[in-house]
PDB file of C-alpha atoms in Angstrom:
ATOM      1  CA  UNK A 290       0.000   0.000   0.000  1.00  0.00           C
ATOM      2  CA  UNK A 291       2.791   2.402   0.871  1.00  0.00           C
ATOM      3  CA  UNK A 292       4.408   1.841  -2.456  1.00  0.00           C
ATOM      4  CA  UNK A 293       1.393   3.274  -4.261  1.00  0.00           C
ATOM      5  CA  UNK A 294       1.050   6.325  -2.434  1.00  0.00           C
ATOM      6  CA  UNK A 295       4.500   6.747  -3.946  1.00  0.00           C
ATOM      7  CA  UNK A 296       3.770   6.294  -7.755  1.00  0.00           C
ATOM      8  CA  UNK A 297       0.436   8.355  -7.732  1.00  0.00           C
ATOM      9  CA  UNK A 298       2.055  11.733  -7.945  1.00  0.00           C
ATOM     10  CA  UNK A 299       3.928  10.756 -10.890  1.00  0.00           C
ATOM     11  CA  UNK A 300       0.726   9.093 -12.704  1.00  0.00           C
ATOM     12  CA  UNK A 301      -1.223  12.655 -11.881  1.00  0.00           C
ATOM     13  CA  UNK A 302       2.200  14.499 -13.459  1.00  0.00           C
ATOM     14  CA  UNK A 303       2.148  12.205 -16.756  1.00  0.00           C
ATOM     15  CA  UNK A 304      -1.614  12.411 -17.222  1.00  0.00           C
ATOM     16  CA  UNK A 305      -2.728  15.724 -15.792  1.00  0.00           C
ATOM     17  CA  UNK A 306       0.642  17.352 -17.181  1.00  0.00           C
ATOM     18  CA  UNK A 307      -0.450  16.324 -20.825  1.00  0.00           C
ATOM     19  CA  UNK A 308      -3.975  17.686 -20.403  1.00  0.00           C
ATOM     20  CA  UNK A 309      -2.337  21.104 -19.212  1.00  0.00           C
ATOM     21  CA  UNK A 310      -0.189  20.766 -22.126  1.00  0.00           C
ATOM     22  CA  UNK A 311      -2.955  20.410 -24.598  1.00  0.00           C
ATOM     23  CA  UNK A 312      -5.333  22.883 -22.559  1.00  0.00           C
ATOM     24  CA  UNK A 313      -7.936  20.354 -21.935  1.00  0.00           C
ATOM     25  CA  UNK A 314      -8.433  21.030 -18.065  1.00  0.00           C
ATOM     26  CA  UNK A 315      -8.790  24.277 -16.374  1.00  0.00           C
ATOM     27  CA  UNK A 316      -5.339  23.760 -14.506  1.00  0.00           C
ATOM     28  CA  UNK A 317      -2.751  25.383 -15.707  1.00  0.00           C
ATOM     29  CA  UNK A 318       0.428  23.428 -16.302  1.00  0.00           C
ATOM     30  CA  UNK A 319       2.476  25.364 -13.542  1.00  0.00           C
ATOM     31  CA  UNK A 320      -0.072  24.309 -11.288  1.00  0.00           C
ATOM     32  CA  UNK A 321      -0.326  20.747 -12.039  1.00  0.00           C
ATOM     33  CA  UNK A 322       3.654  20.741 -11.306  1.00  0.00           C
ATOM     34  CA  UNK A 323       3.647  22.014  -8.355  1.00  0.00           C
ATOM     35  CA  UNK A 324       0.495  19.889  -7.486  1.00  0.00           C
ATOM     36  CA  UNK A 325       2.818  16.809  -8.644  1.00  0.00           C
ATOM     37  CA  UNK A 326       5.660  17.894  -6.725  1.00  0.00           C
ATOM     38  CA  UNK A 327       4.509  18.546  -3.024  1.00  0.00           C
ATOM     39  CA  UNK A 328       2.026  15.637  -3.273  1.00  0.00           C
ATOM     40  CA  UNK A 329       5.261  13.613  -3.972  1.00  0.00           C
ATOM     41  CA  UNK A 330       6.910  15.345  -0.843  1.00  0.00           C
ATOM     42  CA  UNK A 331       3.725  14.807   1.588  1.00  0.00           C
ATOM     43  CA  UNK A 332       3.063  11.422   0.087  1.00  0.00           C
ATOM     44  CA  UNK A 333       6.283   9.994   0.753  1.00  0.00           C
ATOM     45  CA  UNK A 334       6.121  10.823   4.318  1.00  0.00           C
ATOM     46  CA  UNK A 335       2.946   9.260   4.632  1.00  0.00           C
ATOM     47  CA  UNK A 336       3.973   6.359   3.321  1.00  0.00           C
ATOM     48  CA  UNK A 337       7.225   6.357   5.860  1.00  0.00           C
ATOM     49  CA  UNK A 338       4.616   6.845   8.268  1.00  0.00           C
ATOM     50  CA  UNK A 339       1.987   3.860   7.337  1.00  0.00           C
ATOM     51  CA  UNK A 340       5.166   1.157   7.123  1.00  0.00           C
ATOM     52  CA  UNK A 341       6.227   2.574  10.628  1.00  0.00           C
ATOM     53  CA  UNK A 342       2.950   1.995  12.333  1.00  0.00           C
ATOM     54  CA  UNK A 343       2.263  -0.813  10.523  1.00  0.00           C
ATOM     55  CA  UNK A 344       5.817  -1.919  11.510  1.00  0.00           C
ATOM     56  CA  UNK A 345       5.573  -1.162  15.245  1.00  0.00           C
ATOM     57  CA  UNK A 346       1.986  -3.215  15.397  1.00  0.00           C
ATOM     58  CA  UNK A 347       3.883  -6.243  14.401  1.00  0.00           C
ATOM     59  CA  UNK A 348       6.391  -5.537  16.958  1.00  0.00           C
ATOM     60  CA  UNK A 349       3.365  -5.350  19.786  1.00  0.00           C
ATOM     61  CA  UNK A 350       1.809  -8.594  18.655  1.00  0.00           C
ATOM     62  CA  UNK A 351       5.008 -10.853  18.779  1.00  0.00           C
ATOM     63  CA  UNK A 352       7.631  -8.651  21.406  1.00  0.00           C
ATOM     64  CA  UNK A 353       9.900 -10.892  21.168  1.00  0.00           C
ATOM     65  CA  UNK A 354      10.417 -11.488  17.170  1.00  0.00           C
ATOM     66  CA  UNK A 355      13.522  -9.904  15.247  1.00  0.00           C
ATOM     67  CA  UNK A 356      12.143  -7.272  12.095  1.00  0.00           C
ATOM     68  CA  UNK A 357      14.789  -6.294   9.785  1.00  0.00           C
ATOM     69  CA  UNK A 358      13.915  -2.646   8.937  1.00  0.00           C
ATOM     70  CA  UNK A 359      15.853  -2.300   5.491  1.00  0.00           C
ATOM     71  CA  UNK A 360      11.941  -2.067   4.017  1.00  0.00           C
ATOM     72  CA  UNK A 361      12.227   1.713   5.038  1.00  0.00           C
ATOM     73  CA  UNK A 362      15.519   1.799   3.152  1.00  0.00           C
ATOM     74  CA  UNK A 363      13.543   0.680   0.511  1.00  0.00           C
ATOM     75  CA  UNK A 364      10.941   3.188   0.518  1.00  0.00           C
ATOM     76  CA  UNK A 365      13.165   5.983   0.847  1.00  0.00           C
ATOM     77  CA  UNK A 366      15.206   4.820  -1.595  1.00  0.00           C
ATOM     78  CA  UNK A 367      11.918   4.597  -4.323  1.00  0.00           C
ATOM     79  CA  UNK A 368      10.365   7.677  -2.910  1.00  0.00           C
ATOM     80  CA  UNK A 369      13.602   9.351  -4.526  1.00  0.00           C
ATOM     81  CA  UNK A 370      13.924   7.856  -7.341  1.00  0.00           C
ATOM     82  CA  UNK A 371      10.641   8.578  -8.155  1.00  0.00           C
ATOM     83  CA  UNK A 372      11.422  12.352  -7.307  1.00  0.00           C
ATOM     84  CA  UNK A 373      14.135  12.670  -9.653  1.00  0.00           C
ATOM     85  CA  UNK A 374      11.750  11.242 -12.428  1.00  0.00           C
ATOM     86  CA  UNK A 375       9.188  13.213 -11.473  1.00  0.00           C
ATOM     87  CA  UNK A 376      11.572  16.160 -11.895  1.00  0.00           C
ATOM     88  CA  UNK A 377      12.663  14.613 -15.675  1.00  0.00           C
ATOM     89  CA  UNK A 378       9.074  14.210 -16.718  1.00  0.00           C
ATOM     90  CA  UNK A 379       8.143  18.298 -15.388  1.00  0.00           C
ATOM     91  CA  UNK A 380      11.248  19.152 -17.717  1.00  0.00           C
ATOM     92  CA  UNK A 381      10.467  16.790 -20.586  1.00  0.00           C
ATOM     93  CA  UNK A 382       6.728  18.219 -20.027  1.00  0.00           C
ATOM     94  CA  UNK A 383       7.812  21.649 -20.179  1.00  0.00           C
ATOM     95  CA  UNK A 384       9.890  21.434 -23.079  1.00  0.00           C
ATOM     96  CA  UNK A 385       6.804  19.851 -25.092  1.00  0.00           C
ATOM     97  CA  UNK A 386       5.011  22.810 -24.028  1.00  0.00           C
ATOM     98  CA  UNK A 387       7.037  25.299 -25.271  1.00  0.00           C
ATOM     99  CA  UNK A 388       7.533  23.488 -28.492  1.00  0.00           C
ATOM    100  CA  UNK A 389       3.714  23.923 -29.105  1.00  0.00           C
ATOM    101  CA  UNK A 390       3.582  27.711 -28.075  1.00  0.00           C
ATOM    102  CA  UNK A 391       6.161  28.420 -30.740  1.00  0.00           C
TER     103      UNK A 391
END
């Protein structure tokens, strides 16, 4: 579950970000990036959040089990990579745009 709160800003860049480009929706394209970018930001501390809690509930149940935390490694690690693409696919995006205005 954590790992989708990740990818949805991303999927509302690529979709919303074309729709801005091509005027379709009422947002304006600077919008919908900035949208994109502090959902990614808020999202992926969410996410840190949910594996925490859900992590420390396990750790209630069965006190005396052994949880190897490099999960949350793993969810930084994809929350930024996913940043830095986001940040590609703004600049690819924005490039498009002004392509079409000219």
């Amino acid at each position: 579950m954590p790992q989708i709160l990740v990818i949805l800003p991303l999927l509302f860049q690529i979709i919303a970000g074309r729709k801005a480009i091509g005027e379709t929706i009422s947002l304006k394209f600077g919008t919908v990036c900035l949208i994109s970018f502090f959902s990614q930001i808020v999202l992926s501390i969410v996410a840190f959040y949910i594996s925490s809690y859900n992590f420390n509930r396990l750790l209630e149940e069965n006190p005396n089990s052994i949880r190897c935390g490099m999960g949350f490694l793993g969810l930084i690690m994809l929350s930024l990579l996913l940043t830095f693409i986001l940040i590609i696919v703004i600049i690819v995006q924005y490039y498009i745009k002004k392509s079409y205005e000219n």
